[in-house]
Amino acid sequence: MADRYQRLTARGPGAVLARKLGLPRPEPLVRHRPGRPVVTGPVMLGGAPGGRLLGPLRTVLDGVGARVAEGEQRPEQPAALVFDATGVTDSAGLRALHAFFQPRVRSLAPCGRLVVLGTPPERAQSTAAAVAQRALEGFVRSAGKELRRGATAHLLLVAPGAEGALESPVRFALSARSAYVSGQVLRVEPADGAAPADWARPLADRVALVTGASRGIGAVVAETLARDGARVVCLDVPQQADALRAVAARCGGEALELDVTADDAPRTLADHLRRAHGGVDVVVHNAGITRDKTLGRMDAARWDAVLAVNLTAVERITHELTTGARPVLRDGGRVVCTSSISGIAGNAGQTNYAASKAGLIGLVQALAPGLADRGVTVNAIAPGFIETRMTAAVPLLIREAGRRMNSLAQGGRPVDVAEAVAFLASPGSSGISGQVLRVCGQALLGA
Ligand code: NAD
């Protein structure tokens, strides 16, 4: 459902007025539906001379059945413009970006994609190449802010040797699954993990745990992981038992009533997962609370409650599930923490919440290297303004500002966060770890 402003400015006098006043007219975003192809229109592919990713990109695009145009071809409304910039070795070479995108960017289809691929600057062969590769970030972030009509921009920094891990992030960036992700940088490292046998059900035969699953984002994450084939253990506090059981029934999963802050919660959870499922493959830490007050007015109870649920419980549970001689989280496992753009940019009234959410970023960065040899990845997603009960409770004016202050001029939906979680949870995403993926429509906050 579009929000009221979006409906008002979509057509008729509202549209005319918005155009005259230069107000944003948010495009209804195309979201993924089962059976929908990765791309529905032609993909224009280009690259700087000497790049190393055109070959792997052609293979991925062929595999998803894309109609690929190259060279002087000019498809009328390309669904995506994809450029391999790994061959850019100095700042003069950046001109290739202008040459490829400038004549084409205005013909990009609504909800189209602008995708640039580069090399992580620290892996570049020379100082000049590192400079040029770092420049790609400014280019993509600015392009994301200029694109109109629901189109988005993505930068994938692919380390040498990680070409085989390219398919999952390219599919995500090109597809409607990344509808509310724009202006973000994802690093892809070499990894052993095998691609899913069936991209429509990448989590078949896997067990996923989702905390805070009775409503909001967590409920949709549970449903989305179930759609992708996982058997889902839906966890929430006992007070939410009825709603939790309804979600578990909808996704053919299991309801587990547990307060994640209870002293024995990590052990209870580990015992349950081992006994009932022999272990777990995907852990999504989604349970979270806010207790907003400016610092001078914040009592210790508000501080403690937020830190306990959002951060300490996540640390304790992750520790319990990933350590020991035979860890409950199986090899090739996935941990996804739910951070927030507040944890990146800070937010007035949220010193407690932002501290907890920034702490989660510290957690994924600290844990990722140590778990890499078991094929386990640990990442965070950082939602921006997502339309849920949590944001419905925000005062009207702040809510309206939060909703519009991003490149897509609209709030995201729980499913946008869920698709990002599903992408990171996929066996194909083994090259992505220790990172934070923002799902925020390129929010100005923390940009
Ligand atoms: P929500 O309040 O609708 O859902 C949170 C769920 O967590 C609830 O079902 C709640 O019962 C559960 N929960 C709370 N404390 C718990 C505990 N001690 N043990 C077990 N479960 C517990 O919130 P939401 O908007 O769906 O947010 C989900 C996550 O996304 C949170 O971590 C939130 O901080 C984060 N987030 C949300 C937004 C947004 O715009 N909605 C933005 C950024 C981050």
PDB file of N, CA and C in Angstrom, residues 85-180:
ATOM      1  N   ALA A  85      34.073  -1.627 -13.609  1.00  0.00           N
ATOM      2  CA  ALA A  85      35.094  -0.569 -13.491  1.00  0.00           C
ATOM      3  C   ALA A  85      36.404  -1.107 -12.926  1.00  0.00           C
ATOM      4  N   THR A  86      36.557  -2.447 -12.880  1.00  0.00           N
ATOM      5  CA  THR A  86      37.796  -2.984 -12.290  1.00  0.00           C
ATOM      6  C   THR A  86      39.026  -2.637 -13.130  1.00  0.00           C
ATOM      7  N   GLY A  87      38.794  -2.299 -14.410  1.00  0.00           N
ATOM      8  CA  GLY A  87      39.930  -1.941 -15.267  1.00  0.00           C
ATOM      9  C   GLY A  87      40.384  -0.497 -15.094  1.00  0.00           C
ATOM     10  N   VAL A  88      39.702   0.279 -14.282  1.00  0.00           N
ATOM     11  CA  VAL A  88      40.086   1.685 -14.104  1.00  0.00           C
ATOM     12  C   VAL A  88      41.281   1.747 -13.147  1.00  0.00           C
ATOM     13  N   THR A  89      42.426   2.204 -13.655  1.00  0.00           N
ATOM     14  CA  THR A  89      43.644   2.152 -12.840  1.00  0.00           C
ATOM     15  C   THR A  89      44.168   3.525 -12.434  1.00  0.00           C
ATOM     16  N   ASP A  90      43.506   4.587 -12.903  1.00  0.00           N
ATOM     17  CA  ASP A  90      43.893   5.925 -12.420  1.00  0.00           C
ATOM     18  C   ASP A  90      42.720   6.885 -12.593  1.00  0.00           C
ATOM     19  N   SER A  91      42.905   8.093 -12.077  1.00  0.00           N
ATOM     20  CA  SER A  91      41.760   9.002 -12.055  1.00  0.00           C
ATOM     21  C   SER A  91      41.322   9.412 -13.462  1.00  0.00           C
ATOM     22  N   ALA A  92      42.262   9.472 -14.404  1.00  0.00           N
ATOM     23  CA  ALA A  92      41.867   9.806 -15.779  1.00  0.00           C
ATOM     24  C   ALA A  92      40.940   8.726 -16.336  1.00  0.00           C
ATOM     25  N   GLY A  93      41.189   7.492 -15.919  1.00  0.00           N
ATOM     26  CA  GLY A  93      40.379   6.371 -16.407  1.00  0.00           C
ATOM     27  C   GLY A  93      38.934   6.424 -15.942  1.00  0.00           C
ATOM     28  N   LEU A  94      38.662   7.220 -14.898  1.00  0.00           N
ATOM     29  CA  LEU A  94      37.286   7.334 -14.397  1.00  0.00           C
ATOM     30  C   LEU A  94      36.356   7.931 -15.462  1.00  0.00           C
ATOM     31  N   ARG A  95      36.948   8.579 -16.460  1.00  0.00           N
ATOM     32  CA  ARG A  95      36.178   9.146 -17.557  1.00  0.00           C
ATOM     33  C   ARG A  95      35.308   8.084 -18.225  1.00  0.00           C
ATOM     34  N   ALA A  96      35.750   6.808 -18.126  1.00  0.00           N
ATOM     35  CA  ALA A  96      34.979   5.710 -18.731  1.00  0.00           C
ATOM     36  C   ALA A  96      33.578   5.602 -18.098  1.00  0.00           C
ATOM     37  N   LEU A  97      33.469   5.948 -16.817  1.00  0.00           N
ATOM     38  CA  LEU A  97      32.154   5.925 -16.149  1.00  0.00           C
ATOM     39  C   LEU A  97      31.231   6.935 -16.797  1.00  0.00           C
ATOM     40  N   HIS A  98      31.776   8.146 -16.998  1.00  0.00           N
ATOM     41  CA  HIS A  98      30.987   9.202 -17.621  1.00  0.00           C
ATOM     42  C   HIS A  98      30.567   8.780 -19.020  1.00  0.00           C
ATOM     43  N   ALA A  99      31.521   8.223 -19.771  1.00  0.00           N
ATOM     44  CA  ALA A  99      31.228   7.849 -21.156  1.00  0.00           C
ATOM     45  C   ALA A  99      30.131   6.786 -21.233  1.00  0.00           C
ATOM     46  N   PHE A 100      30.105   5.883 -20.280  1.00  0.00           N
ATOM     47  CA  PHE A 100      29.095   4.812 -20.320  1.00  0.00           C
ATOM     48  C   PHE A 100      27.732   5.303 -19.807  1.00  0.00           C
ATOM     49  N   PHE A 101      27.749   5.974 -18.661  1.00  0.00           N
ATOM     50  CA  PHE A 101      26.462   6.277 -18.011  1.00  0.00           C
ATOM     51  C   PHE A 101      25.799   7.557 -18.526  1.00  0.00           C
ATOM     52  N   GLN A 102      26.605   8.574 -18.849  1.00  0.00           N
ATOM     53  CA  GLN A 102      25.997   9.871 -19.166  1.00  0.00           C
ATOM     54  C   GLN A 102      24.968   9.786 -20.302  1.00  0.00           C
ATOM     55  N   PRO A 103      25.294   9.134 -21.423  1.00  0.00           N
ATOM     56  CA  PRO A 103      24.290   9.121 -22.499  1.00  0.00           C
ATOM     57  C   PRO A 103      23.100   8.204 -22.210  1.00  0.00           C
ATOM     58  N   ARG A 104      23.204   7.358 -21.196  1.00  0.00           N
ATOM     59  CA  ARG A 104      22.191   6.307 -21.018  1.00  0.00           C
ATOM     60  C   ARG A 104      21.322   6.483 -19.771  1.00  0.00           C
ATOM     61  N   VAL A 105      21.831   7.239 -18.802  1.00  0.00           N
ATOM     62  CA  VAL A 105      21.181   7.209 -17.487  1.00  0.00           C
ATOM     63  C   VAL A 105      19.740   7.708 -17.539  1.00  0.00           C
ATOM     64  N   ARG A 106      19.472   8.651 -18.445  1.00  0.00           N
ATOM     65  CA  ARG A 106      18.114   9.189 -18.451  1.00  0.00           C
ATOM     66  C   ARG A 106      17.100   8.263 -19.105  1.00  0.00           C
ATOM     67  N   SER A 107      17.609   7.210 -19.787  1.00  0.00           N
ATOM     68  CA  SER A 107      16.658   6.281 -20.407  1.00  0.00           C
ATOM     69  C   SER A 107      16.367   5.075 -19.504  1.00  0.00           C
ATOM     70  N   LEU A 108      16.995   5.046 -18.325  1.00  0.00           N
ATOM     71  CA  LEU A 108      16.788   3.902 -17.415  1.00  0.00           C
ATOM     72  C   LEU A 108      15.290   3.744 -17.090  1.00  0.00           C
ATOM     73  N   ALA A 109      14.826   2.514 -17.117  1.00  0.00           N
ATOM     74  CA  ALA A 109      13.403   2.238 -16.863  1.00  0.00           C
ATOM     75  C   ALA A 109      13.044   2.592 -15.423  1.00  0.00           C
ATOM     76  N   PRO A 110      11.752   2.879 -15.140  1.00  0.00           N
ATOM     77  CA  PRO A 110      11.332   3.068 -13.754  1.00  0.00           C
ATOM     78  C   PRO A 110      11.742   1.847 -12.923  1.00  0.00           C
ATOM     79  N   CYS A 111      12.173   2.096 -11.693  1.00  0.00           N
ATOM     80  CA  CYS A 111      12.678   1.035 -10.805  1.00  0.00           C
ATOM     81  C   CYS A 111      13.849   0.276 -11.438  1.00  0.00           C
ATOM     82  N   GLY A 112      14.588   0.952 -12.334  1.00  0.00           N
ATOM     83  CA  GLY A 112      15.762   0.341 -12.952  1.00  0.00           C
ATOM     84  C   GLY A 112      16.936   0.306 -11.990  1.00  0.00           C
ATOM     85  N   ARG A 113      18.042  -0.263 -12.459  1.00  0.00           N
ATOM     86  CA  ARG A 113      19.218  -0.420 -11.606  1.00  0.00           C
ATOM     87  C   ARG A 113      20.462   0.118 -12.294  1.00  0.00           C
ATOM     88  N   LEU A 114      21.259   0.857 -11.550  1.00  0.00           N
ATOM     89  CA  LEU A 114      22.590   1.285 -11.999  1.00  0.00           C
ATOM     90  C   LEU A 114      23.577   0.512 -11.116  1.00  0.00           C
ATOM     91  N   VAL A 115      24.384  -0.337 -11.732  1.00  0.00           N
ATOM     92  CA  VAL A 115      25.287  -1.180 -10.943  1.00  0.00           C
ATOM     93  C   VAL A 115      26.723  -0.984 -11.426  1.00  0.00           C
ATOM     94  N   VAL A 116      27.613  -0.668 -10.478  1.00  0.00           N
ATOM     95  CA  VAL A 116      29.031  -0.530 -10.799  1.00  0.00           C
ATOM     96  C   VAL A 116      29.787  -1.623 -10.043  1.00  0.00           C
ATOM     97  N   LEU A 117      30.741  -2.257 -10.714  1.00  0.00           N
ATOM     98  CA  LEU A 117      31.579  -3.244 -10.038  1.00  0.00           C
ATOM     99  C   LEU A 117      33.008  -2.752 -10.009  1.00  0.00           C
ATOM    100  N   GLY A 118      33.647  -2.870  -8.855  1.00  0.00           N
ATOM    101  CA  GLY A 118      35.019  -2.412  -8.718  1.00  0.00           C
ATOM    102  C   GLY A 118      35.827  -3.383  -7.885  1.00  0.00           C
ATOM    103  N   THR A 119      37.035  -2.947  -7.546  1.00  0.00           N
ATOM    104  CA  THR A 119      37.939  -3.733  -6.700  1.00  0.00           C
ATOM    105  C   THR A 119      38.029  -3.028  -5.353  1.00  0.00           C
ATOM    106  N   PRO A 120      38.029  -3.756  -4.219  1.00  0.00           N
ATOM    107  CA  PRO A 120      38.230  -3.056  -2.945  1.00  0.00           C
ATOM    108  C   PRO A 120      39.530  -2.245  -3.028  1.00  0.00           C
ATOM    109  N   PRO A 121      39.508  -0.939  -2.725  1.00  0.00           N
ATOM    110  CA  PRO A 121      40.690  -0.099  -2.932  1.00  0.00           C
ATOM    111  C   PRO A 121      41.962  -0.672  -2.311  1.00  0.00           C
ATOM    112  N   GLU A 122      41.850  -1.315  -1.141  1.00  0.00           N
ATOM    113  CA  GLU A 122      43.059  -1.838  -0.492  1.00  0.00           C
ATOM    114  C   GLU A 122      43.641  -3.040  -1.237  1.00  0.00           C
ATOM    115  N   ARG A 123      42.873  -3.607  -2.182  1.00  0.00           N
ATOM    116  CA  ARG A 123      43.399  -4.711  -3.005  1.00  0.00           C
ATOM    117  C   ARG A 123      43.920  -4.225  -4.352  1.00  0.00           C
ATOM    118  N   ALA A 124      43.840  -2.911  -4.594  1.00  0.00           N
ATOM    119  CA  ALA A 124      44.259  -2.382  -5.900  1.00  0.00           C
ATOM    120  C   ALA A 124      45.780  -2.516  -6.036  1.00  0.00           C
ATOM    121  N   GLN A 125      46.242  -2.531  -7.303  1.00  0.00           N
ATOM    122  CA  GLN A 125      47.658  -2.814  -7.593  1.00  0.00           C
ATOM    123  C   GLN A 125      48.582  -1.629  -7.358  1.00  0.00           C
ATOM    124  N   SER A 126      48.037  -0.403  -7.296  1.00  0.00           N
ATOM    125  CA  SER A 126      48.881   0.784  -7.163  1.00  0.00           C
ATOM    126  C   SER A 126      48.100   1.853  -6.415  1.00  0.00           C
ATOM    127  N   THR A 127      48.801   2.884  -5.989  1.00  0.00           N
ATOM    128  CA  THR A 127      48.126   3.988  -5.317  1.00  0.00           C
ATOM    129  C   THR A 127      47.104   4.626  -6.254  1.00  0.00           C
ATOM    130  N   ALA A 128      47.508   4.835  -7.511  1.00  0.00           N
ATOM    131  CA  ALA A 128      46.600   5.479  -8.469  1.00  0.00           C
ATOM    132  C   ALA A 128      45.331   4.635  -8.667  1.00  0.00           C
ATOM    133  N   ALA A 129      45.494   3.313  -8.700  1.00  0.00           N
ATOM    134  CA  ALA A 129      44.331   2.442  -8.879  1.00  0.00           C
ATOM    135  C   ALA A 129      43.446   2.474  -7.630  1.00  0.00           C
ATOM    136  N   ALA A 130      44.085   2.531  -6.440  1.00  0.00           N
ATOM    137  CA  ALA A 130      43.309   2.598  -5.192  1.00  0.00           C
ATOM    138  C   ALA A 130      42.475   3.881  -5.153  1.00  0.00           C
ATOM    139  N   VAL A 131      43.072   4.966  -5.610  1.00  0.00           N
ATOM    140  CA  VAL A 131      42.358   6.251  -5.656  1.00  0.00           C
ATOM    141  C   VAL A 131      41.143   6.131  -6.575  1.00  0.00           C
ATOM    142  N   ALA A 132      41.381   5.582  -7.764  1.00  0.00           N
ATOM    143  CA  ALA A 132      40.294   5.481  -8.744  1.00  0.00           C
ATOM    144  C   ALA A 132      39.174   4.571  -8.233  1.00  0.00           C
ATOM    145  N   GLN A 133      39.543   3.466  -7.593  1.00  0.00           N
ATOM    146  CA  GLN A 133      38.519   2.537  -7.100  1.00  0.00           C
ATOM    147  C   GLN A 133      37.722   3.150  -5.950  1.00  0.00           C
ATOM    148  N   ARG A 134      38.412   3.932  -5.116  1.00  0.00           N
ATOM    149  CA  ARG A 134      37.692   4.595  -4.010  1.00  0.00           C
ATOM    150  C   ARG A 134      36.723   5.644  -4.543  1.00  0.00           C
ATOM    151  N   ALA A 135      37.100   6.248  -5.704  1.00  0.00           N
ATOM    152  CA  ALA A 135      36.253   7.281  -6.306  1.00  0.00           C
ATOM    153  C   ALA A 135      34.891   6.720  -6.730  1.00  0.00           C
ATOM    154  N   LEU A 136      34.848   5.416  -7.001  1.00  0.00           N
ATOM    155  CA  LEU A 136      33.590   4.807  -7.463  1.00  0.00           C
ATOM    156  C   LEU A 136      32.476   5.015  -6.445  1.00  0.00           C
ATOM    157  N   GLU A 137      32.879   5.048  -5.152  1.00  0.00           N
ATOM    158  CA  GLU A 137      31.874   5.166  -4.099  1.00  0.00           C
ATOM    159  C   GLU A 137      31.141   6.508  -4.181  1.00  0.00           C
ATOM    160  N   GLY A 138      31.906   7.569  -4.386  1.00  0.00           N
ATOM    161  CA  GLY A 138      31.274   8.887  -4.503  1.00  0.00           C
ATOM    162  C   GLY A 138      30.374   8.963  -5.723  1.00  0.00           C
ATOM    163  N   PHE A 139      30.821   8.334  -6.795  1.00  0.00           N
ATOM    164  CA  PHE A 139      30.032   8.319  -8.030  1.00  0.00           C
ATOM    165  C   PHE A 139      28.687   7.621  -7.792  1.00  0.00           C
ATOM    166  N   VAL A 140      28.754   6.413  -7.210  1.00  0.00           N
ATOM    167  CA  VAL A 140      27.525   5.625  -7.051  1.00  0.00           C
ATOM    168  C   VAL A 140      26.582   6.273  -6.039  1.00  0.00           C
ATOM    169  N   ARG A 141      27.140   6.786  -4.957  1.00  0.00           N
ATOM    170  CA  ARG A 141      26.265   7.408  -3.952  1.00  0.00           C
ATOM    171  C   ARG A 141      25.563   8.639  -4.527  1.00  0.00           C
ATOM    172  N   SER A 142      26.275   9.399  -5.360  1.00  0.00           N
ATOM    173  CA  SER A 142      25.651  10.579  -5.955  1.00  0.00           C
ATOM    174  C   SER A 142      24.626  10.181  -7.011  1.00  0.00           C
ATOM    175  N   ALA A 143      24.983   9.203  -7.813  1.00  0.00           N
ATOM    176  CA  ALA A 143      24.031   8.737  -8.838  1.00  0.00           C
ATOM    177  C   ALA A 143      22.736   8.276  -8.164  1.00  0.00           C
ATOM    178  N   GLY A 144      22.874   7.564  -7.036  1.00  0.00           N
ATOM    179  CA  GLY A 144      21.685   7.101  -6.308  1.00  0.00           C
ATOM    180  C   GLY A 144      20.787   8.267  -5.904  1.00  0.00           C
ATOM    181  N   LYS A 145      21.404   9.377  -5.563  1.00  0.00           N
ATOM    182  CA  LYS A 145      20.611  10.539  -5.147  1.00  0.00           C
ATOM    183  C   LYS A 145      19.967  11.252  -6.331  1.00  0.00           C
ATOM    184  N   GLU A 146      20.528  11.046  -7.529  1.00  0.00           N
ATOM    185  CA  GLU A 146      19.973  11.707  -8.711  1.00  0.00           C
ATOM    186  C   GLU A 146      18.890  10.864  -9.394  1.00  0.00           C
ATOM    187  N   LEU A 147      18.985   9.550  -9.265  1.00  0.00           N
ATOM    188  CA  LEU A 147      18.069   8.689 -10.014  1.00  0.00           C
ATOM    189  C   LEU A 147      16.634   8.999  -9.608  1.00  0.00           C
ATOM    190  N   ARG A 148      15.721   8.875 -10.534  1.00  0.00           N
ATOM    191  CA  ARG A 148      14.312   9.152 -10.282  1.00  0.00           C
ATOM    192  C   ARG A 148      13.488   7.906 -10.521  1.00  0.00           C
ATOM    193  N   ARG A 149      12.207   8.004 -10.215  1.00  0.00           N
ATOM    194  CA  ARG A 149      11.225   6.967 -10.528  1.00  0.00           C
ATOM    195  C   ARG A 149      11.594   5.588  -9.974  1.00  0.00           C
ATOM    196  N   GLY A 150      12.072   5.579  -8.745  1.00  0.00           N
ATOM    197  CA  GLY A 150      12.275   4.298  -8.064  1.00  0.00           C
ATOM    198  C   GLY A 150      13.523   3.544  -8.480  1.00  0.00           C
ATOM    199  N   ALA A 151      14.364   4.164  -9.333  1.00  0.00           N
ATOM    200  CA  ALA A 151      15.593   3.485  -9.742  1.00  0.00           C
ATOM    201  C   ALA A 151      16.631   3.590  -8.626  1.00  0.00           C
ATOM    202  N   THR A 152      17.533   2.615  -8.553  1.00  0.00           N
ATOM    203  CA  THR A 152      18.510   2.574  -7.456  1.00  0.00           C
ATOM    204  C   THR A 152      19.916   2.293  -7.992  1.00  0.00           C
ATOM    205  N   ALA A 153      20.922   2.630  -7.156  1.00  0.00           N
ATOM    206  CA  ALA A 153      22.325   2.465  -7.550  1.00  0.00           C
ATOM    207  C   ALA A 153      23.037   1.538  -6.560  1.00  0.00           C
ATOM    208  N   HIS A 154      23.993   0.755  -7.060  1.00  0.00           N
ATOM    209  CA  HIS A 154      24.696  -0.233  -6.232  1.00  0.00           C
ATOM    210  C   HIS A 154      26.160  -0.296  -6.630  1.00  0.00           C
ATOM    211  N   LEU A 155      27.026  -0.447  -5.626  1.00  0.00           N
ATOM    212  CA  LEU A 155      28.456  -0.660  -5.901  1.00  0.00           C
ATOM    213  C   LEU A 155      28.877  -1.986  -5.267  1.00  0.00           C
ATOM    214  N   LEU A 156      29.385  -2.879  -6.099  1.00  0.00           N
ATOM    215  CA  LEU A 156      29.903  -4.154  -5.594  1.00  0.00           C
ATOM    216  C   LEU A 156      31.417  -4.137  -5.746  1.00  0.00           C
ATOM    217  N   LEU A 157      32.136  -4.233  -4.640  1.00  0.00           N
ATOM    218  CA  LEU A 157      33.600  -4.266  -4.681  1.00  0.00           C
ATOM    219  C   LEU A 157      34.030  -5.722  -4.567  1.00  0.00           C
ATOM    220  N   VAL A 158      34.509  -6.243  -5.682  1.00  0.00           N
ATOM    221  CA  VAL A 158      34.769  -7.675  -5.774  1.00  0.00           C
ATOM    222  C   VAL A 158      36.279  -7.912  -5.698  1.00  0.00           C
ATOM    223  N   ALA A 159      36.719  -8.593  -4.647  1.00  0.00           N
ATOM    224  CA  ALA A 159      38.153  -8.841  -4.477  1.00  0.00           C
ATOM    225  C   ALA A 159      38.645  -9.804  -5.552  1.00  0.00           C
ATOM    226  N   PRO A 160      39.925  -9.665  -5.968  1.00  0.00           N
ATOM    227  CA  PRO A 160      40.466 -10.645  -6.914  1.00  0.00           C
ATOM    228  C   PRO A 160      40.308 -12.052  -6.346  1.00  0.00           C
ATOM    229  N   GLY A 161      39.846 -12.966  -7.148  1.00  0.00           N
ATOM    230  CA  GLY A 161      39.617 -14.341  -6.682  1.00  0.00           C
ATOM    231  C   GLY A 161      38.194 -14.578  -6.210  1.00  0.00           C
ATOM    232  N   ALA A 162      37.379 -13.494  -6.126  1.00  0.00           N
ATOM    233  CA  ALA A 162      36.007 -13.654  -5.621  1.00  0.00           C
ATOM    234  C   ALA A 162      34.996 -13.708  -6.761  1.00  0.00           C
ATOM    235  N   GLU A 163      35.494 -13.855  -7.999  1.00  0.00           N
ATOM    236  CA  GLU A 163      34.592 -13.834  -9.154  1.00  0.00           C
ATOM    237  C   GLU A 163      33.487 -14.899  -9.021  1.00  0.00           C
ATOM    238  N   GLY A 164      33.855 -16.043  -8.415  1.00  0.00           N
ATOM    239  CA  GLY A 164      32.883 -17.133  -8.261  1.00  0.00           C
ATOM    240  C   GLY A 164      31.802 -16.831  -7.244  1.00  0.00           C
ATOM    241  N   ALA A 165      32.004 -15.797  -6.425  1.00  0.00           N
ATOM    242  CA  ALA A 165      31.015 -15.464  -5.391  1.00  0.00           C
ATOM    243  C   ALA A 165      30.133 -14.291  -5.827  1.00  0.00           C
ATOM    244  N   LEU A 166      30.193 -13.983  -7.123  1.00  0.00           N
ATOM    245  CA  LEU A 166      29.547 -12.788  -7.653  1.00  0.00           C
ATOM    246  C   LEU A 166      28.043 -12.935  -7.864  1.00  0.00           C
ATOM    247  N   GLU A 167      27.603 -14.160  -8.132  1.00  0.00           N
ATOM    248  CA  GLU A 167      26.234 -14.325  -8.629  1.00  0.00           C
ATOM    249  C   GLU A 167      25.176 -13.837  -7.637  1.00  0.00           C
ATOM    250  N   SER A 168      25.321 -14.207  -6.357  1.00  0.00           N
ATOM    251  CA  SER A 168      24.276 -13.841  -5.399  1.00  0.00           C
ATOM    252  C   SER A 168      24.131 -12.323  -5.252  1.00  0.00           C
ATOM    253  N   PRO A 169      25.249 -11.573  -5.041  1.00  0.00           N
ATOM    254  CA  PRO A 169      25.082 -10.118  -4.946  1.00  0.00           C
ATOM    255  C   PRO A 169      24.609  -9.459  -6.239  1.00  0.00           C
ATOM    256  N   VAL A 170      25.016 -10.001  -7.412  1.00  0.00           N
ATOM    257  CA  VAL A 170      24.546  -9.403  -8.668  1.00  0.00           C
ATOM    258  C   VAL A 170      23.038  -9.643  -8.826  1.00  0.00           C
ATOM    259  N   ARG A 171      22.599 -10.857  -8.526  1.00  0.00           N
ATOM    260  CA  ARG A 171      21.161 -11.149  -8.588  1.00  0.00           C
ATOM    261  C   ARG A 171      20.382 -10.217  -7.668  1.00  0.00           C
ATOM    262  N   PHE A 172      20.902 -10.036  -6.437  1.00  0.00           N
ATOM    263  CA  PHE A 172      20.199  -9.178  -5.475  1.00  0.00           C
ATOM    264  C   PHE A 172      20.129  -7.740  -5.991  1.00  0.00           C
ATOM    265  N   ALA A 173      21.286  -7.209  -6.426  1.00  0.00           N
ATOM    266  CA  ALA A 173      21.325  -5.804  -6.859  1.00  0.00           C
ATOM    267  C   ALA A 173      20.388  -5.573  -8.047  1.00  0.00           C
ATOM    268  N   LEU A 174      20.330  -6.522  -8.976  1.00  0.00           N
ATOM    269  CA  LEU A 174      19.526  -6.319 -10.183  1.00  0.00           C
ATOM    270  C   LEU A 174      18.039  -6.527  -9.938  1.00  0.00           C
ATOM    271  N   SER A 175      17.704  -7.345  -8.942  1.00  0.00           N
ATOM    272  CA  SER A 175      16.314  -7.803  -8.838  1.00  0.00           C
ATOM    273  C   SER A 175      15.462  -6.862  -7.991  1.00  0.00           C
ATOM    274  N   ALA A 176      14.153  -7.125  -8.009  1.00  0.00           N
ATOM    275  CA  ALA A 176      13.206  -6.345  -7.208  1.00  0.00           C
ATOM    276  C   ALA A 176      13.371  -6.630  -5.717  1.00  0.00           C
ATOM    277  N   ARG A 177      14.182  -7.625  -5.366  1.00  0.00           N
ATOM    278  CA  ARG A 177      14.424  -7.907  -3.942  1.00  0.00           C
ATOM    279  C   ARG A 177      15.151  -6.759  -3.261  1.00  0.00           C
ATOM    280  N   SER A 178      15.895  -5.947  -4.047  1.00  0.00           N
ATOM    281  CA  SER A 178      16.647  -4.845  -3.444  1.00  0.00           C
ATOM    282  C   SER A 178      15.934  -3.508  -3.649  1.00  0.00           C
ATOM    283  N   ALA A 179      14.587  -3.565  -3.745  1.00  0.00           N
ATOM    284  CA  ALA A 179      13.807  -2.364  -4.089  1.00  0.00           C
ATOM    285  C   ALA A 179      14.150  -1.147  -3.224  1.00  0.00           C
ATOM    286  N   TYR A 180      14.418  -1.357  -1.930  1.00  0.00           N
ATOM    287  CA  TYR A 180      14.595  -0.222  -1.000  1.00  0.00           C
ATOM    288  C   TYR A 180      16.064  -0.067  -0.583  1.00  0.00           C
TER     289      TYR A 180
END
